[in-house]
Amino acid sequence: MLIGELACSYACLALYDDAIHVTADKIAKLVKSANVSVESYWPSLFAKLVEKKNIADLIMNVGSVGCAAPMAVAASGGGATPAAAAPLAEEKNQEEAKEESDDDMGFSLFD
C-alpha cells in the first residue's frame, strides 16, 4: 500500500470518527497537516469511495467471507456474471461433502 493511500485511509477514518462529513478538501487538509505529501488525486478518490460506501460497513466487513467472492470474480476478468459465480459455490459444496465423507473410515480415534 502506498503512503498516499494509507494517509487518505487514516484521514477518512479520523473524519468519520469525529462525525465530520468526508470530502476531498477535508482529507487533503488533514493529510497536509500531518506533513504527508500525497498525489492530488488520492483525496478525491477516497471522497468518492466514501460517498458510495458507508465507512461503518467497510469497517465491520473487513476480512469477511462475503468480500472474497466479488474479488474472485474481478480477478477473473470482471466479465463474469452472478450465474458464473454459482459453479464456484457448487464446487465448494462438493468439497465440503468430500470432507464429510472422509470422516467415516470405519474406525475412530479412540478404538
mmCIF file of N, CA and C in Angstrom, residues 30-79:
data_model
loop_
_atom_site.group_PDB
_atom_site.id
_atom_site.type_symbol
_atom_site.label_atom_id
_atom_site.label_comp_id
_atom_site.label_asym_id
_atom_site.label_seq_id
_atom_site.Cartn_x
_atom_site.Cartn_y
_atom_site.Cartn_z
ATOM 1 N N LEU A 30 -6.349 17.406 6.146
ATOM 2 C CA LEU A 30 -5.880 16.562 7.247
ATOM 3 C C LEU A 30 -4.544 15.904 6.919
ATOM 4 N N VAL A 31 -4.406 15.442 5.680
ATOM 5 C CA VAL A 31 -3.151 14.806 5.254
ATOM 6 C C VAL A 31 -2.025 15.831 5.237
ATOM 7 N N LYS A 32 -2.327 17.033 4.765
ATOM 8 C CA LYS A 32 -1.312 18.095 4.730
ATOM 9 C C LYS A 32 -0.881 18.493 6.139
ATOM 10 N N SER A 33 -1.840 18.536 7.084
ATOM 11 C CA SER A 33 -1.491 18.893 8.461
ATOM 12 C C SER A 33 -0.639 17.812 9.123
ATOM 13 N N ALA A 34 -0.678 16.602 8.580
ATOM 14 C CA ALA A 34 0.155 15.519 9.108
ATOM 15 C C ALA A 34 1.522 15.477 8.419
ATOM 16 N N ASN A 35 1.802 16.471 7.583
ATOM 17 C CA ASN A 35 3.069 16.565 6.843
ATOM 18 C C ASN A 35 3.322 15.340 5.960
ATOM 19 N N VAL A 36 2.268 14.874 5.314
ATOM 20 C CA VAL A 36 2.381 13.769 4.366
ATOM 21 C C VAL A 36 2.021 14.311 2.998
ATOM 22 N N SER A 37 2.901 14.099 2.044
ATOM 23 C CA SER A 37 2.602 14.563 0.690
ATOM 24 C C SER A 37 1.993 13.406 -0.098
ATOM 25 N N VAL A 38 0.849 13.686 -0.707
ATOM 26 C CA VAL A 38 0.142 12.679 -1.498
ATOM 27 C C VAL A 38 -0.140 13.255 -2.877
ATOM 28 N N GLU A 39 -0.351 12.370 -3.818
ATOM 29 C CA GLU A 39 -0.739 12.806 -5.149
ATOM 30 C C GLU A 39 -2.112 13.479 -5.045
ATOM 31 N N SER A 40 -2.366 14.419 -5.903
ATOM 32 C CA SER A 40 -3.583 15.216 -5.797
ATOM 33 C C SER A 40 -4.861 14.415 -6.031
ATOM 34 N N TYR A 41 -4.782 13.270 -6.678
ATOM 35 C CA TYR A 41 -5.992 12.505 -6.969
ATOM 36 C C TYR A 41 -6.440 11.622 -5.807
ATOM 37 N N TRP A 42 -5.564 11.325 -4.854
ATOM 38 C CA TRP A 42 -5.939 10.418 -3.761
ATOM 39 C C TRP A 42 -7.091 10.941 -2.908
ATOM 40 N N PRO A 43 -7.057 12.185 -2.446
ATOM 41 C CA PRO A 43 -8.183 12.656 -1.615
ATOM 42 C C PRO A 43 -9.533 12.593 -2.327
ATOM 43 N N SER A 44 -9.567 12.986 -3.600
ATOM 44 C CA SER A 44 -10.842 12.943 -4.323
ATOM 45 C C SER A 44 -11.294 11.508 -4.578
ATOM 46 N N LEU A 45 -10.361 10.607 -4.789
ATOM 47 C CA LEU A 45 -10.691 9.201 -4.992
ATOM 48 C C LEU A 45 -11.310 8.600 -3.732
ATOM 49 N N PHE A 46 -10.721 8.894 -2.596
ATOM 50 C CA PHE A 46 -11.256 8.389 -1.331
ATOM 51 C C PHE A 46 -12.582 9.054 -0.977
ATOM 52 N N ALA A 47 -12.738 10.329 -1.320
ATOM 53 C CA ALA A 47 -14.006 11.011 -1.056
ATOM 54 C C ALA A 47 -15.129 10.380 -1.878
ATOM 55 N N LYS A 48 -14.835 10.009 -3.124
ATOM 56 C CA LYS A 48 -15.838 9.345 -3.952
ATOM 57 C C LYS A 48 -16.188 7.978 -3.389
ATOM 58 N N LEU A 49 -15.201 7.278 -2.855
ATOM 59 C CA LEU A 49 -15.456 5.977 -2.239
ATOM 60 C C LEU A 49 -16.392 6.118 -1.052
ATOM 61 N N VAL A 50 -16.133 7.114 -0.227
ATOM 62 C CA VAL A 50 -16.940 7.317 0.976
ATOM 63 C C VAL A 50 -18.362 7.733 0.608
ATOM 64 N N GLU A 51 -18.526 8.428 -0.520
ATOM 65 C CA GLU A 51 -19.871 8.789 -0.969
ATOM 66 C C GLU A 51 -20.681 7.547 -1.338
ATOM 67 N N LYS A 52 -20.009 6.549 -1.928
ATOM 68 C CA LYS A 52 -20.706 5.365 -2.421
ATOM 69 C C LYS A 52 -20.825 4.262 -1.372
ATOM 70 N N LYS A 53 -19.874 4.177 -0.467
ATOM 71 C CA LYS A 53 -19.865 3.115 0.542
ATOM 72 C C LYS A 53 -19.892 3.726 1.928
ATOM 73 N N ASN A 54 -20.595 3.093 2.815
ATOM 74 C CA ASN A 54 -20.646 3.527 4.203
ATOM 75 C C ASN A 54 -19.384 3.032 4.917
ATOM 76 N N ILE A 55 -18.672 3.914 5.589
ATOM 77 C CA ILE A 55 -17.427 3.540 6.256
ATOM 78 C C ILE A 55 -17.682 2.508 7.346
ATOM 79 N N ALA A 56 -18.782 2.622 8.041
ATOM 80 C CA ALA A 56 -19.104 1.648 9.094
ATOM 81 C C ALA A 56 -19.238 0.248 8.499
ATOM 82 N N ASP A 57 -19.865 0.137 7.327
ATOM 83 C CA ASP A 57 -19.988 -1.162 6.673
ATOM 84 C C ASP A 57 -18.622 -1.701 6.265
ATOM 85 N N LEU A 58 -17.765 -0.835 5.772
ATOM 86 C CA LEU A 58 -16.422 -1.274 5.383
ATOM 87 C C LEU A 58 -15.634 -1.779 6.589
ATOM 88 N N ILE A 59 -15.771 -1.087 7.699
ATOM 89 C CA ILE A 59 -15.051 -1.483 8.910
ATOM 90 C C ILE A 59 -15.575 -2.815 9.434
ATOM 91 N N MET A 60 -16.875 -2.973 9.446
ATOM 92 C CA MET A 60 -17.475 -4.182 10.004
ATOM 93 C C MET A 60 -17.261 -5.408 9.121
ATOM 94 N N ASN A 61 -17.017 -5.225 7.833
ATOM 95 C CA ASN A 61 -16.889 -6.338 6.907
ATOM 96 C C ASN A 61 -15.447 -6.652 6.521
ATOM 97 N N VAL A 62 -14.490 -6.135 7.228
ATOM 98 C CA VAL A 62 -13.094 -6.403 6.911
ATOM 99 C C VAL A 62 -12.815 -7.886 7.138
ATOM 100 N N GLY A 63 -12.357 -8.545 6.104
ATOM 101 C CA GLY A 63 -11.985 -9.947 6.213
ATOM 102 C C GLY A 63 -13.147 -10.908 6.208
ATOM 103 N N SER A 64 -14.351 -10.422 5.941
ATOM 104 C CA SER A 64 -15.495 -11.336 5.922
ATOM 105 C C SER A 64 -15.488 -12.156 4.650
ATOM 106 N N VAL A 65 -16.113 -13.292 4.697
ATOM 107 C CA VAL A 65 -16.133 -14.209 3.569
ATOM 108 C C VAL A 65 -16.891 -13.611 2.393
ATOM 109 N N GLY A 66 -17.864 -12.800 2.652
ATOM 110 C CA GLY A 66 -18.651 -12.201 1.588
ATOM 111 C C GLY A 66 -17.843 -11.303 0.670
ATOM 112 N N CYS A 67 -16.734 -10.801 1.121
ATOM 113 C CA CYS A 67 -15.894 -9.943 0.298
ATOM 114 C C CYS A 67 -15.048 -10.744 -0.672
ATOM 115 N N ALA A 68 -14.806 -12.008 -0.414
ATOM 116 C CA ALA A 68 -13.906 -12.804 -1.244
ATOM 117 C C ALA A 68 -14.505 -13.118 -2.602
ATOM 118 N N ALA A 69 -15.783 -13.363 -2.698
ATOM 119 C CA ALA A 69 -16.396 -13.745 -3.965
ATOM 120 C C ALA A 69 -16.323 -12.632 -5.007
ATOM 121 N N PRO A 70 -16.644 -11.368 -4.687
ATOM 122 C CA PRO A 70 -16.516 -10.336 -5.703
ATOM 123 C C PRO A 70 -15.081 -10.137 -6.156
ATOM 124 N N MET A 71 -14.121 -10.311 -5.259
ATOM 125 C CA MET A 71 -12.731 -10.152 -5.655
ATOM 126 C C MET A 71 -12.328 -11.268 -6.601
ATOM 127 N N ALA A 72 -12.823 -12.480 -6.391
ATOM 128 C CA ALA A 72 -12.502 -13.593 -7.267
ATOM 129 C C ALA A 72 -13.087 -13.361 -8.646
ATOM 130 N N VAL A 73 -14.294 -12.806 -8.717
ATOM 131 C CA VAL A 73 -14.915 -12.513 -9.994
ATOM 132 C C VAL A 73 -14.152 -11.409 -10.696
ATOM 133 N N ALA A 74 -13.739 -10.393 -9.954
ATOM 134 C CA ALA A 74 -12.991 -9.289 -10.552
ATOM 135 C C ALA A 74 -11.638 -9.769 -11.057
ATOM 136 N N ALA A 75 -11.011 -10.674 -10.357
ATOM 137 C CA ALA A 75 -9.709 -11.177 -10.765
ATOM 138 C C ALA A 75 -9.811 -12.026 -12.018
ATOM 139 N N SER A 76 -10.966 -12.618 -12.274
ATOM 140 C CA SER A 76 -11.115 -13.465 -13.447
ATOM 141 C C SER A 76 -11.391 -12.667 -14.710
ATOM 142 N N GLY A 77 -11.406 -11.381 -14.635
ATOM 143 C CA GLY A 77 -11.583 -10.568 -15.816
ATOM 144 C C GLY A 77 -12.735 -9.603 -15.700
ATOM 145 N N GLY A 78 -13.549 -9.763 -14.692
ATOM 146 C CA GLY A 78 -14.627 -8.826 -14.454
ATOM 147 C C GLY A 78 -15.831 -9.028 -15.350
ATOM 148 N N GLY A 79 -15.738 -9.872 -16.373
ATOM 149 C CA GLY A 79 -16.852 -10.091 -17.260
ATOM 150 C C GLY A 79 -17.796 -11.157 -16.762
#
